[in-house]
mmCIF file of C-alpha atoms and ligand atoms in Angstrom:
data_model
loop_
_atom_site.group_PDB
_atom_site.id
_atom_site.type_symbol
_atom_site.label_atom_id
_atom_site.label_comp_id
_atom_site.label_asym_id
_atom_site.label_seq_id
_atom_site.Cartn_x
_atom_site.Cartn_y
_atom_site.Cartn_z
ATOM 1 C CA MET S 1 2.123 19.946 -27.130
ATOM 2 C CA GLU S 2 3.823 22.743 -26.422
ATOM 3 C CA LYS S 3 7.077 22.884 -25.499
ATOM 4 C CA HIS S 4 7.216 24.222 -22.009
ATOM 5 C CA GLU S 5 4.395 21.244 -21.000
ATOM 6 C CA LYS S 6 6.989 18.701 -21.948
ATOM 7 C CA GLU S 7 9.826 19.982 -19.875
ATOM 8 C CA HIS S 8 7.231 20.151 -17.277
ATOM 9 C CA GLY S 9 5.886 17.041 -18.017
ATOM 10 C CA THR S 10 9.188 14.849 -17.398
ATOM 11 C CA ALA S 11 10.332 16.516 -14.472
ATOM 12 C CA GLU S 12 9.566 13.682 -11.635
ATOM 13 C CA HIS S 13 11.529 11.051 -13.770
ATOM 14 C CA HIS S 14 14.568 8.778 -13.659
ATOM 15 C CA SER S 15 17.330 10.041 -15.588
ATOM 16 C CA SER S 16 18.002 7.417 -18.379
ATOM 17 C CA HIS S 17 20.390 5.851 -16.589
ATOM 18 C CA HIS S 18 17.949 4.128 -13.768
ATOM 19 C CA LYS S 19 16.158 1.503 -14.211
ATOM 20 C CA ALA S 20 12.503 2.233 -14.269
ATOM 21 C CA ILE S 21 10.526 0.240 -11.121
ATOM 22 C CA ASP S 22 8.360 -2.129 -12.532
ATOM 23 C CA PRO S 23 4.453 -1.779 -10.666
ATOM 24 C CA TRP S 24 3.648 -5.999 -11.946
ATOM 25 C CA GLY S 25 6.958 -7.348 -11.400
ATOM 26 C CA THR S 26 8.441 -9.356 -8.752
ATOM 27 C CA GLU S 27 12.190 -7.524 -8.415
ATOM 28 C CA LEU S 28 13.444 -7.557 -4.298
ATOM 29 C CA VAL S 29 14.344 -3.816 -4.217
ATOM 30 C CA GLU S 30 17.071 -3.343 -1.516
ATOM 31 C CA ASP S 31 17.983 -0.046 -1.101
ATOM 32 C CA PHE S 32 14.420 2.199 -0.325
ATOM 33 C CA ASN S 33 17.335 5.285 0.102
ATOM 34 C CA LYS S 34 18.326 5.031 -3.209
ATOM 35 C CA ILE S 35 14.787 4.744 -4.941
ATOM 36 C CA ILE S 36 13.708 7.908 -2.684
ATOM 37 C CA LYS S 37 16.108 9.856 -4.335
ATOM 38 C CA ASP S 38 16.578 8.459 -7.847
ATOM 39 C CA PHE S 39 12.943 9.011 -8.536
ATOM 40 C CA GLY S 40 12.294 12.352 -6.358
ATOM 41 C CA MET S 41 10.200 11.013 -4.111
ATOM 42 C CA GLU S 42 10.671 12.622 -0.537
ATOM 43 C CA ALA S 43 11.375 10.682 3.007
ATOM 44 C CA PHE S 44 8.543 10.369 5.311
ATOM 45 C CA ASP S 45 8.787 13.084 7.110
ATOM 46 C CA LEU S 46 6.533 12.654 10.513
ATOM 47 C CA SER S 47 6.498 15.708 11.880
ATOM 48 C CA MET S 48 4.378 17.256 9.407
ATOM 49 C CA PHE S 49 1.261 14.749 10.230
ATOM 50 C CA PRO S 50 -0.817 14.692 13.614
ATOM 51 C CA LYS S 51 -1.004 11.588 15.376
ATOM 52 C CA PRO S 52 0.618 9.980 13.776
ATOM 53 C CA ASN S 53 -0.144 5.757 12.843
ATOM 54 C CA ARG S 54 1.662 2.980 14.036
ATOM 55 C CA VAL S 55 3.449 2.201 11.070
ATOM 56 C CA MET S 56 4.057 6.333 10.314
ATOM 57 C CA ARG S 57 5.977 6.242 13.731
ATOM 58 C CA ARG S 58 7.611 2.305 13.045
ATOM 59 C CA GLY S 59 8.901 3.436 9.646
ATOM 60 C CA VAL S 60 7.150 0.967 7.634
ATOM 61 C CA VAL S 61 5.421 4.546 6.050
ATOM 62 C CA LEU S 62 9.518 6.348 4.300
ATOM 63 C CA ALA S 63 8.140 7.805 1.576
ATOM 64 C CA GLY S 64 6.280 10.022 -0.032
ATOM 65 C CA ARG S 65 5.332 12.614 -3.072
ATOM 66 C CA ASP S 66 4.087 16.313 -2.874
ATOM 67 C CA LEU S 67 2.295 15.224 0.985
ATOM 68 C CA THR S 68 2.557 18.806 2.477
ATOM 69 C CA GLY S 69 -0.886 19.730 0.764
ATOM 70 C CA ILE S 70 -1.770 16.631 2.366
ATOM 71 C CA ALA S 71 -0.605 17.843 6.034
ATOM 72 C CA HIS S 72 -2.373 21.524 5.202
ATOM 73 C CA ALA S 73 -5.690 20.521 3.687
ATOM 74 C CA ILE S 74 -5.176 18.256 7.226
ATOM 75 C CA LYS S 75 -3.913 21.460 9.327
ATOM 76 C CA GLU S 76 -6.950 23.559 8.075
ATOM 77 C CA LYS S 77 -9.697 21.248 7.935
ATOM 78 C CA LYS S 78 -10.431 21.570 4.227
ATOM 79 C CA LYS S 79 -12.089 18.998 1.588
ATOM 80 C CA PHE S 80 -9.374 16.131 0.460
ATOM 81 C CA TYR S 81 -9.265 12.193 -0.089
ATOM 82 C CA VAL S 82 -7.733 9.483 0.085
ATOM 83 C CA LEU S 83 -8.036 6.209 -3.036
ATOM 84 C CA SER S 84 -6.653 3.178 -3.298
ATOM 85 C CA GLY S 85 -6.855 0.318 -5.118
ATOM 86 C CA ILE S 86 -6.276 -3.657 -4.968
ATOM 87 C CA MET S 87 -5.891 -6.195 -7.689
ATOM 88 C CA PRO S 88 -8.524 -9.678 -6.791
ATOM 89 C CA SER S 89 -6.025 -11.864 -9.008
ATOM 90 C CA ASN S 90 -5.337 -13.798 -5.235
ATOM 91 C CA ASP S 91 -7.534 -15.074 -2.320
ATOM 92 C CA LYS S 92 -5.279 -13.942 -0.345
ATOM 93 C CA ILE S 93 -3.917 -10.979 0.505
ATOM 94 C CA HIS S 94 -0.650 -9.768 2.550
ATOM 95 C CA LEU S 95 0.639 -7.675 5.682
ATOM 96 C CA GLY S 96 1.337 -4.773 2.876
ATOM 97 C CA ASN S 97 -2.497 -4.459 2.207
ATOM 98 C CA LYS S 98 -2.602 -3.300 5.988
ATOM 99 C CA VAL S 99 -0.364 -1.358 5.821
ATOM 100 C CA VAL S 100 -2.764 0.155 2.960
ATOM 101 C CA ILE S 101 -5.816 -0.157 5.398
ATOM 102 C CA GLU S 102 -4.076 1.683 8.423
ATOM 103 C CA ASN S 103 -3.100 4.552 6.128
ATOM 104 C CA ILE S 104 -6.925 4.789 4.135
ATOM 105 C CA ARG S 105 -8.093 5.160 8.257
ATOM 106 C CA TYR S 106 -5.898 7.148 9.397
ATOM 107 C CA PHE S 107 -6.546 10.186 6.348
ATOM 108 C CA GLN S 108 -10.009 9.102 6.935
ATOM 109 C CA GLU S 109 -9.865 9.774 10.834
ATOM 110 C CA HIS S 110 -8.138 13.306 9.511
ATOM 111 C CA GLY S 111 -11.102 14.132 7.137
ATOM 112 C CA ALA S 112 -10.681 12.459 3.905
ATOM 113 C CA GLU S 113 -13.137 10.999 1.979
ATOM 114 C CA ALA S 114 -12.389 7.473 1.679
ATOM 115 C CA TYR S 115 -12.526 5.145 -1.231
ATOM 116 C CA VAL S 116 -10.973 2.086 -2.615
ATOM 117 C CA CYS S 117 -11.065 0.782 -5.820
ATOM 118 C CA ILE S 118 -10.903 -3.058 -6.999
ATOM 119 C CA ALA S 119 -8.829 -3.414 -9.930
ATOM 120 C CA ASP S 120 -10.845 -6.328 -11.981
ATOM 121 C CA LEU S 121 -9.815 -4.463 -15.538
ATOM 122 C CA GLU S 122 -6.076 -4.405 -14.117
ATOM 123 C CA ALA S 123 -6.722 -7.525 -13.072
ATOM 124 C CA ASN S 124 -7.811 -9.015 -16.437
ATOM 125 C CA ALA S 125 -5.622 -7.449 -18.723
ATOM 126 C CA VAL S 126 -2.674 -8.426 -17.054
ATOM 127 C CA ARG S 127 -2.518 -11.111 -15.025
ATOM 128 C CA GLY S 128 -5.594 -13.045 -17.193
ATOM 129 C CA ILE S 129 -8.518 -13.549 -14.649
ATOM 130 C CA THR S 130 -12.026 -13.259 -15.988
ATOM 131 C CA LEU S 131 -14.443 -10.623 -14.725
ATOM 132 C CA GLU S 132 -16.445 -12.701 -13.214
ATOM 133 C CA GLU S 133 -14.278 -14.760 -11.402
ATOM 134 C CA ALA S 134 -12.003 -11.026 -10.923
ATOM 135 C CA ARG S 135 -15.739 -9.910 -8.824
ATOM 136 C CA LYS S 136 -16.435 -13.500 -6.895
ATOM 137 C CA ARG S 137 -13.081 -13.113 -4.869
ATOM 138 C CA ALA S 138 -13.832 -9.289 -4.539
ATOM 139 C CA MET S 139 -17.333 -9.845 -3.053
ATOM 140 C CA GLU S 140 -16.067 -13.309 -0.839
ATOM 141 C CA PHE S 141 -12.991 -12.219 -0.345
ATOM 142 C CA HIS S 142 -11.068 -9.063 -0.680
ATOM 143 C CA ILE S 143 -13.786 -6.196 0.390
ATOM 144 C CA PRO S 144 -14.813 -8.867 3.471
ATOM 145 C CA ALA S 145 -10.520 -8.595 4.843
ATOM 146 C CA TYR S 146 -10.454 -5.067 4.115
ATOM 147 C CA LEU S 147 -13.902 -4.410 5.910
ATOM 148 C CA ALA S 148 -12.149 -7.036 9.233
ATOM 149 C CA LEU S 149 -9.010 -5.391 9.058
ATOM 150 C CA GLY S 150 -10.662 -2.140 9.720
ATOM 151 C CA LEU S 151 -12.238 -0.102 7.313
ATOM 152 C CA ASP S 152 -15.321 1.656 7.670
ATOM 153 C CA GLU S 153 -18.213 0.530 5.270
ATOM 154 C CA LYS S 154 -20.561 3.389 6.049
ATOM 155 C CA LYS S 155 -17.325 5.629 5.401
ATOM 156 C CA THR S 156 -15.593 3.768 2.496
ATOM 157 C CA HIS S 157 -16.954 3.937 -1.198
ATOM 158 C CA PHE S 158 -16.365 0.813 -3.229
ATOM 159 C CA TYR S 159 -16.169 0.632 -6.897
ATOM 160 C CA PHE S 160 -14.759 -2.092 -9.664
ATOM 161 C CA GLN S 161 -12.787 -0.233 -12.291
ATOM 162 C CA SER S 162 -15.278 -2.359 -14.808
ATOM 163 C CA GLU S 163 -17.868 -0.527 -13.224
ATOM 164 C CA ASN S 164 -16.966 2.849 -13.354
ATOM 165 C CA MET S 165 -17.863 4.391 -16.622
ATOM 166 C CA ASP S 166 -16.318 8.171 -15.446
ATOM 167 C CA VAL S 167 -13.338 6.532 -14.589
ATOM 168 C CA ILE S 168 -13.043 3.900 -18.314
ATOM 169 C CA HIS S 169 -13.584 7.709 -20.049
ATOM 170 C CA MET S 170 -11.249 9.445 -17.611
ATOM 171 C CA ALA S 171 -8.684 6.702 -19.424
ATOM 172 C CA TYR S 172 -9.805 7.513 -22.596
ATOM 173 C CA LYS S 173 -9.126 11.118 -22.740
ATOM 174 C CA PHE S 174 -5.946 10.666 -20.671
ATOM 175 C CA SER S 175 -4.470 8.083 -23.653
ATOM 176 C CA THR S 176 -4.463 11.916 -25.769
ATOM 177 C CA ARG S 177 -2.055 13.209 -23.500
ATOM 178 C CA ILE S 178 1.066 10.944 -23.502
ATOM 179 C CA THR S 179 3.016 9.818 -25.830
ATOM 180 C CA LEU S 180 4.791 6.039 -26.494
ATOM 181 C CA ASN S 181 8.008 7.803 -25.463
ATOM 182 C CA GLU S 182 6.634 9.264 -22.007
ATOM 183 C CA TYR S 183 5.630 5.679 -21.213
ATOM 184 C CA ARG S 184 8.074 4.172 -21.641
ATOM 185 C CA ALA S 185 10.598 6.984 -19.629
ATOM 186 C CA ILE S 186 8.337 6.091 -16.820
ATOM 187 C CA TYR S 187 7.855 2.530 -17.287
ATOM 188 C CA GLY S 188 10.627 1.216 -18.585
ATOM 189 C CA GLU S 189 8.713 -1.073 -21.416
ATOM 190 C CA ALA S 190 5.337 -0.589 -23.045
ATOM 191 C CA ASP S 191 2.742 -2.749 -24.305
ATOM 192 C CA PRO S 192 -0.925 -3.117 -25.229
ATOM 193 C CA SER S 193 -2.185 -4.701 -21.834
ATOM 194 C CA ARG S 194 -0.228 -2.285 -19.209
ATOM 195 C CA ILE S 195 -1.035 0.786 -20.990
ATOM 196 C CA LEU S 196 -4.449 0.488 -20.527
ATOM 197 C CA SER S 197 -4.310 -0.754 -16.907
ATOM 198 C CA SER S 198 -1.700 2.756 -16.068
ATOM 199 C CA LEU S 199 -4.075 4.587 -18.114
ATOM 200 C CA THR S 200 -6.900 3.285 -15.617
ATOM 201 C CA GLN S 201 -5.131 3.662 -13.109
ATOM 202 C CA ALA S 202 -4.741 7.304 -13.341
ATOM 203 C CA GLY S 203 -8.401 7.265 -14.235
ATOM 204 C CA ASP S 204 -8.860 5.788 -10.781
ATOM 205 C CA ILE S 205 -6.264 8.070 -8.924
ATOM 206 C CA LEU S 206 -8.186 11.282 -10.643
ATOM 207 C CA PHE S 207 -11.581 10.238 -10.127
ATOM 208 C CA PRO S 208 -12.251 11.480 -6.949
ATOM 209 C CA GLN S 209 -12.048 14.551 -8.559
ATOM 210 C CA LEU S 210 -14.363 15.285 -10.638
ATOM 211 C CA THR S 211 -17.106 16.193 -8.406
ATOM 212 C CA HIS S 212 -14.334 18.300 -6.503
ATOM 213 C CA ARG S 213 -11.325 19.379 -7.288
ATOM 214 C CA MET S 214 -9.551 18.790 -4.401
ATOM 215 C CA PRO S 215 -5.831 18.019 -2.787
ATOM 216 C CA GLY S 216 -5.670 13.377 -2.306
ATOM 217 C CA VAL S 217 -3.930 11.016 -1.585
ATOM 218 C CA VAL S 218 -2.874 7.728 -2.295
ATOM 219 C CA PRO S 219 -1.296 4.868 0.267
ATOM 220 C CA VAL S 220 0.107 2.299 -2.069
ATOM 221 C CA GLY S 221 3.875 -0.031 -1.810
ATOM 222 C CA PHE S 222 7.026 1.501 -3.735
ATOM 223 C CA ASP S 223 5.972 -0.197 -6.906
ATOM 224 C CA GLN S 224 3.110 2.202 -7.833
ATOM 225 C CA ASP S 225 4.738 5.304 -7.526
ATOM 226 C CA PRO S 226 4.789 5.226 -11.331
ATOM 227 C CA HIS S 227 1.300 5.016 -11.686
ATOM 228 C CA ILE S 228 1.389 8.292 -9.852
ATOM 229 C CA ARG S 229 4.381 9.830 -11.289
ATOM 230 C CA LEU S 230 1.837 8.674 -15.136
ATOM 231 C CA THR S 231 -0.883 11.168 -13.353
ATOM 232 C CA ARG S 232 1.211 13.645 -12.344
ATOM 233 C CA ASP S 233 2.518 14.202 -15.448
ATOM 234 C CA ILE S 234 -1.438 14.151 -16.987
ATOM 235 C CA VAL S 235 -2.647 16.616 -14.898
ATOM 236 C CA ARG S 236 -0.307 19.196 -15.475
ATOM 237 C CA ARG S 237 -0.683 18.552 -19.727
ATOM 238 C CA MET S 238 -4.421 19.240 -18.553
ATOM 239 C CA LYS S 239 -3.443 22.968 -16.711
ATOM 240 C CA ALA S 240 -6.744 24.284 -17.702
ATOM 241 C CA GLU S 241 -9.304 20.786 -15.922
ATOM 242 C CA LYS S 242 -7.432 22.268 -12.505
ATOM 243 C CA TYR S 243 -6.839 18.833 -11.277
ATOM 244 C CA PHE S 244 -4.779 18.626 -8.279
ATOM 245 C CA LEU S 245 -1.863 17.362 -8.660
ATOM 246 C CA PRO S 246 -2.484 13.417 -6.847
ATOM 247 C CA SER S 247 0.078 12.763 -3.895
ATOM 248 C CA GLY S 248 1.888 9.252 -3.184
ATOM 249 C CA ILE S 249 2.544 7.923 0.306
ATOM 250 C CA TYR S 250 5.023 4.556 0.672
ATOM 251 C CA HIS S 251 5.176 1.962 2.488
ATOM 252 C CA LYS S 252 8.890 -0.488 2.580
ATOM 253 C CA TYR S 253 8.016 -4.082 1.782
ATOM 254 C CA THR S 254 7.108 -6.120 4.606
ATOM 255 C CA PRO S 255 10.576 -8.372 5.487
ATOM 256 C CA SER S 256 9.776 -11.953 4.970
ATOM 257 C CA LEU S 257 11.216 -14.102 8.025
ATOM 258 C CA ASP S 258 13.721 -15.346 6.938
ATOM 259 C CA GLY S 259 15.660 -11.037 5.537
ATOM 260 C CA ALA S 260 14.654 -11.224 2.467
ATOM 261 C CA VAL S 261 12.761 -8.284 1.369
ATOM 262 C CA LYS S 262 9.606 -8.404 -0.209
ATOM 263 C CA MET S 263 6.911 -10.507 1.485
ATOM 264 C CA SER S 264 4.345 -11.322 -1.546
ATOM 265 C CA LYS S 265 6.039 -12.531 -3.794
ATOM 266 C CA SER S 266 9.321 -14.016 -2.532
ATOM 267 C CA ASN S 267 10.043 -17.266 -0.464
ATOM 268 C CA PRO S 268 6.894 -18.287 0.543
ATOM 269 C CA GLU S 269 7.820 -20.614 2.664
ATOM 270 C CA ALA S 270 8.897 -17.424 4.721
ATOM 271 C CA ALA S 271 6.038 -15.069 3.817
ATOM 272 C CA ILE S 272 2.765 -14.398 5.747
ATOM 273 C CA SER S 273 -0.241 -14.597 3.601
ATOM 274 C CA LEU S 274 -3.733 -13.012 5.104
ATOM 275 C CA PRO S 275 -5.522 -15.532 6.361
ATOM 276 C CA GLU S 276 -3.117 -18.291 6.916
ATOM 277 C CA ASP S 277 -3.396 -21.126 9.619
ATOM 278 C CA PRO S 278 -1.908 -19.595 12.672
ATOM 279 C CA LYS S 279 -0.235 -22.752 13.508
ATOM 280 C CA ALA S 280 1.689 -22.928 10.191
ATOM 281 C CA VAL S 281 2.959 -18.800 10.711
ATOM 282 C CA CYS S 282 4.056 -20.314 13.577
ATOM 283 C CA LYS S 283 6.775 -23.366 11.332
ATOM 284 C CA LYS S 284 7.637 -19.954 10.145
ATOM 285 C CA ILE S 285 8.548 -17.549 12.547
ATOM 286 C CA ASN S 286 10.562 -20.708 14.721
ATOM 287 C CA LYS S 287 12.609 -20.854 11.380
ATOM 288 C CA ALA S 288 13.063 -17.337 11.498
ATOM 289 C CA LEU S 289 15.610 -14.967 10.684
ATOM 290 C CA THR S 290 16.759 -13.792 14.838
ATOM 291 C CA GLY S 291 19.518 -11.105 16.268
ATOM 292 C CA GLY S 292 20.164 -14.143 18.884
ATOM 293 C CA ARG S 293 23.514 -14.911 19.207
ATOM 294 C CA GLU S 294 25.921 -17.911 18.539
ATOM 295 C CA THR S 295 25.476 -19.482 21.766
ATOM 296 C CA VAL S 296 23.006 -19.138 25.246
ATOM 297 C CA GLU S 297 25.907 -17.995 26.817
ATOM 298 C CA ILE S 298 27.395 -15.361 24.332
ATOM 299 C CA GLN S 299 22.845 -13.901 23.824
ATOM 300 C CA ARG S 300 22.280 -13.710 28.772
ATOM 301 C CA GLU S 301 25.767 -11.929 28.689
ATOM 302 C CA LYS S 302 25.576 -9.404 25.694
ATOM 303 C CA GLY S 303 21.922 -9.560 24.466
ATOM 304 C CA GLY S 304 20.215 -10.217 21.017
ATOM 305 C CA ILE S 305 20.419 -7.573 18.137
ATOM 306 C CA PRO S 306 16.486 -6.482 17.783
ATOM 307 C CA GLY S 307 17.848 -4.614 14.776
ATOM 308 C CA LYS S 308 18.294 -7.999 12.571
ATOM 309 C CA CYS S 309 15.800 -10.007 13.568
ATOM 310 C CA MET S 310 12.632 -10.597 11.547
ATOM 311 C CA VAL S 311 10.795 -11.624 14.906
ATOM 312 C CA PHE S 312 11.232 -7.614 16.435
ATOM 313 C CA GLU S 313 10.583 -6.134 13.038
ATOM 314 C CA LEU S 314 7.202 -8.382 13.258
ATOM 315 C CA TYR S 315 6.780 -6.931 16.753
ATOM 316 C CA LYS S 316 7.322 -3.142 15.105
ATOM 317 C CA GLN S 317 5.438 -3.236 12.260
ATOM 318 C CA HIS S 318 2.222 -5.121 13.377
ATOM 319 C CA LEU S 319 2.306 -6.904 16.498
ATOM 320 C CA ILE S 320 2.779 -4.869 18.994
ATOM 321 C CA GLU S 321 0.602 -1.131 19.410
ATOM 322 C CA GLU S 322 2.176 -0.020 22.298
ATOM 323 C CA ASP S 323 5.082 2.136 21.885
ATOM 324 C CA SER S 324 6.597 1.599 25.468
ATOM 325 C CA GLU S 325 5.330 -2.149 24.620
ATOM 326 C CA LEU S 326 7.797 -1.960 22.148
ATOM 327 C CA GLN S 327 10.217 -0.674 24.300
ATOM 328 C CA GLU S 328 9.516 -3.275 26.923
ATOM 329 C CA ARG S 329 11.229 -6.284 24.355
ATOM 330 C CA PHE S 330 13.529 -4.375 22.664
ATOM 331 C CA ASP S 331 14.861 -4.320 26.317
ATOM 332 C CA LEU S 332 14.176 -7.802 27.538
ATOM 333 C CA CYS S 333 16.172 -8.647 23.998
ATOM 334 C CA THR S 334 19.095 -6.492 23.933
ATOM 335 C CA SER S 335 19.595 -7.435 27.810
ATOM 336 C CA GLY S 336 19.945 -11.165 27.631
ATOM 337 C CA LYS S 337 17.589 -11.264 29.521
ATOM 338 C CA ILE S 338 14.611 -13.596 26.781
ATOM 339 C CA LEU S 339 16.605 -15.994 24.332
ATOM 340 C CA CYS S 340 15.040 -16.704 20.984
ATOM 341 C CA GLY S 341 13.300 -19.328 21.431
ATOM 342 C CA GLU S 342 10.435 -17.881 24.690
ATOM 343 C CA CYS S 343 10.511 -14.662 22.364
ATOM 344 C CA LYS S 344 9.207 -16.483 19.795
ATOM 345 C CA LYS S 345 6.588 -18.206 21.271
ATOM 346 C CA PHE S 346 5.502 -14.528 22.401
ATOM 347 C CA ALA S 347 5.347 -14.004 18.523
ATOM 348 C CA CYS S 348 3.827 -16.867 17.929
ATOM 349 C CA GLU S 349 1.447 -16.149 20.118
ATOM 350 C CA LYS S 350 0.486 -12.958 19.080
ATOM 351 C CA MET S 351 0.089 -13.540 15.541
ATOM 352 C CA THR S 352 -2.390 -16.355 16.494
ATOM 353 C CA HIS S 353 -4.643 -14.109 18.669
ATOM 354 C CA PHE S 354 -4.316 -11.881 14.904
ATOM 355 C CA LEU S 355 -4.914 -14.545 12.833
ATOM 356 C CA GLU S 356 -7.812 -16.095 14.557
ATOM 357 C CA ASP S 357 -9.691 -12.734 14.884
ATOM 358 C CA LEU S 358 -9.096 -11.630 11.209
ATOM 359 C CA GLU S 359 -10.452 -15.418 10.251
ATOM 360 C CA GLN S 360 -13.560 -14.171 11.805
ATOM 361 C CA LYS S 361 -14.089 -11.031 10.989
ATOM 362 C CA ILE S 362 -13.666 -11.940 7.260
ATOM 363 C CA ILE S 363 -16.646 -14.077 7.923
ATOM 364 C CA LYS S 364 -18.887 -11.772 9.488
ATOM 365 C CA ASN S 365 -18.395 -9.269 7.372
ATOM 366 C CA ARG S 366 -19.104 -11.241 4.007
ATOM 367 C CA GLU S 367 -22.459 -10.551 4.858
ATOM 368 C CA LYS S 368 -22.229 -7.087 4.971
ATOM 369 C CA VAL S 369 -20.693 -7.011 1.663
ATOM 370 C CA ASN S 370 -23.969 -7.602 -0.400
ATOM 371 C CA LYS S 371 -25.412 -4.234 0.531
ATOM 372 C CA LEU S 372 -23.031 -1.867 0.026
ATOM 373 C CA ASN S 373 -23.025 0.621 -1.520
ATOM 374 C CA PHE S 374 -21.379 0.468 -4.637
ATOM 375 C CA ILE S 375 -20.179 3.604 -6.750
ATOM 376 C CA ARG S 376 -22.226 2.916 -10.062
ATOM 377 C CA PHE S 377 -21.770 4.765 -13.623
ATOM 378 C CA LYS S 378 -25.974 6.181 -13.512
HETATM 379 FE FE1 SF4 Z 1 14.713 -11.632 18.043
HETATM 380 FE FE2 SF4 Z 1 13.318 -12.156 20.861
HETATM 381 FE FE3 SF4 Z 1 15.593 -12.868 19.910
HETATM 382 FE FE4 SF4 Z 1 15.581 -10.933 20.233
HETATM 383 S S1 SF4 Z 1 15.003 -12.323 21.723
HETATM 384 S S2 SF4 Z 1 17.258 -11.506 18.394
HETATM 385 S S3 SF4 Z 1 13.834 -10.054 20.034
HETATM 386 S S4 SF4 Z 1 13.800 -13.293 18.914
#
């Protein structure tokens, strides 16, 4: 490898005293600002994008990597793509997946070609799920759930990693572009199944560029950034091939109702999965950490503290679309006009409506899945 490439390639990597982000780990990330700084991401700048969606406006999306190219493509109506992936290892998804879908939709509505990868090879390699199981779960649950959450099946390209030979060939090729030490510098540890999965994901991320070189954005949780850095390094190593460096857009973890940061992998007693029995979710809402005061009298007098309240966080991130309605809720709380009991009842009603609607839509969308046009290697 040439010297200048080497230097360039490590430009985005944390210096050695920072702990690496583990995309397969279960650790809670507490301090997002530190991560943004340590790993050279950019804080998300709302003003870059036309008509930002709810999760962008509400601070759920809080960082990005190299988003100017994407903003430019939107503005100039240039070709670009949005791509994300899901590992079908559970038969549940969570509110974080909903955020990803909302962002895919946002970019799709602003001119992007949209791709969703079903990461069955990754699920097989790092979670020990058979390919058959992964396929069954994806067909019966994940894809219908993604459609139910608003992805348009006519405008979104779906594929299974195991069926996309282009992606697999790219992974092989990329394997010649990094060394084990460089891999370790990004991921901390290296084991063969993880290395294969990361290279395959780099293949996913660049796959839409095979036919047409163009900018692309990958909406994911924070923990997936190492894959984007790896892909960017690989692109720099293959200068002659003229791939565009992929961009990332990152959402923070939806807080668990008990106040812990990472909903998906934290206390199941306080996390909401999709779908879930509304009654069970309402029970969790009832036990949620709120910004309520010690006594009714104090709350009537001083009002609650929405900034400390997980119920308000749910309103903000997911349950209330309109900014004006959210403001009303905020005012009701801070003026002491409403107490937490009543407020939780309202949240439970909203949540129940959302969950029932989702459940029905998943069932309805199941029929569509067999008719989908999956991308396959010809
Ligand atoms: Fe939270 Fe509602 Fe209580 Fe305010 S009134 S602290 S928003 S539960």
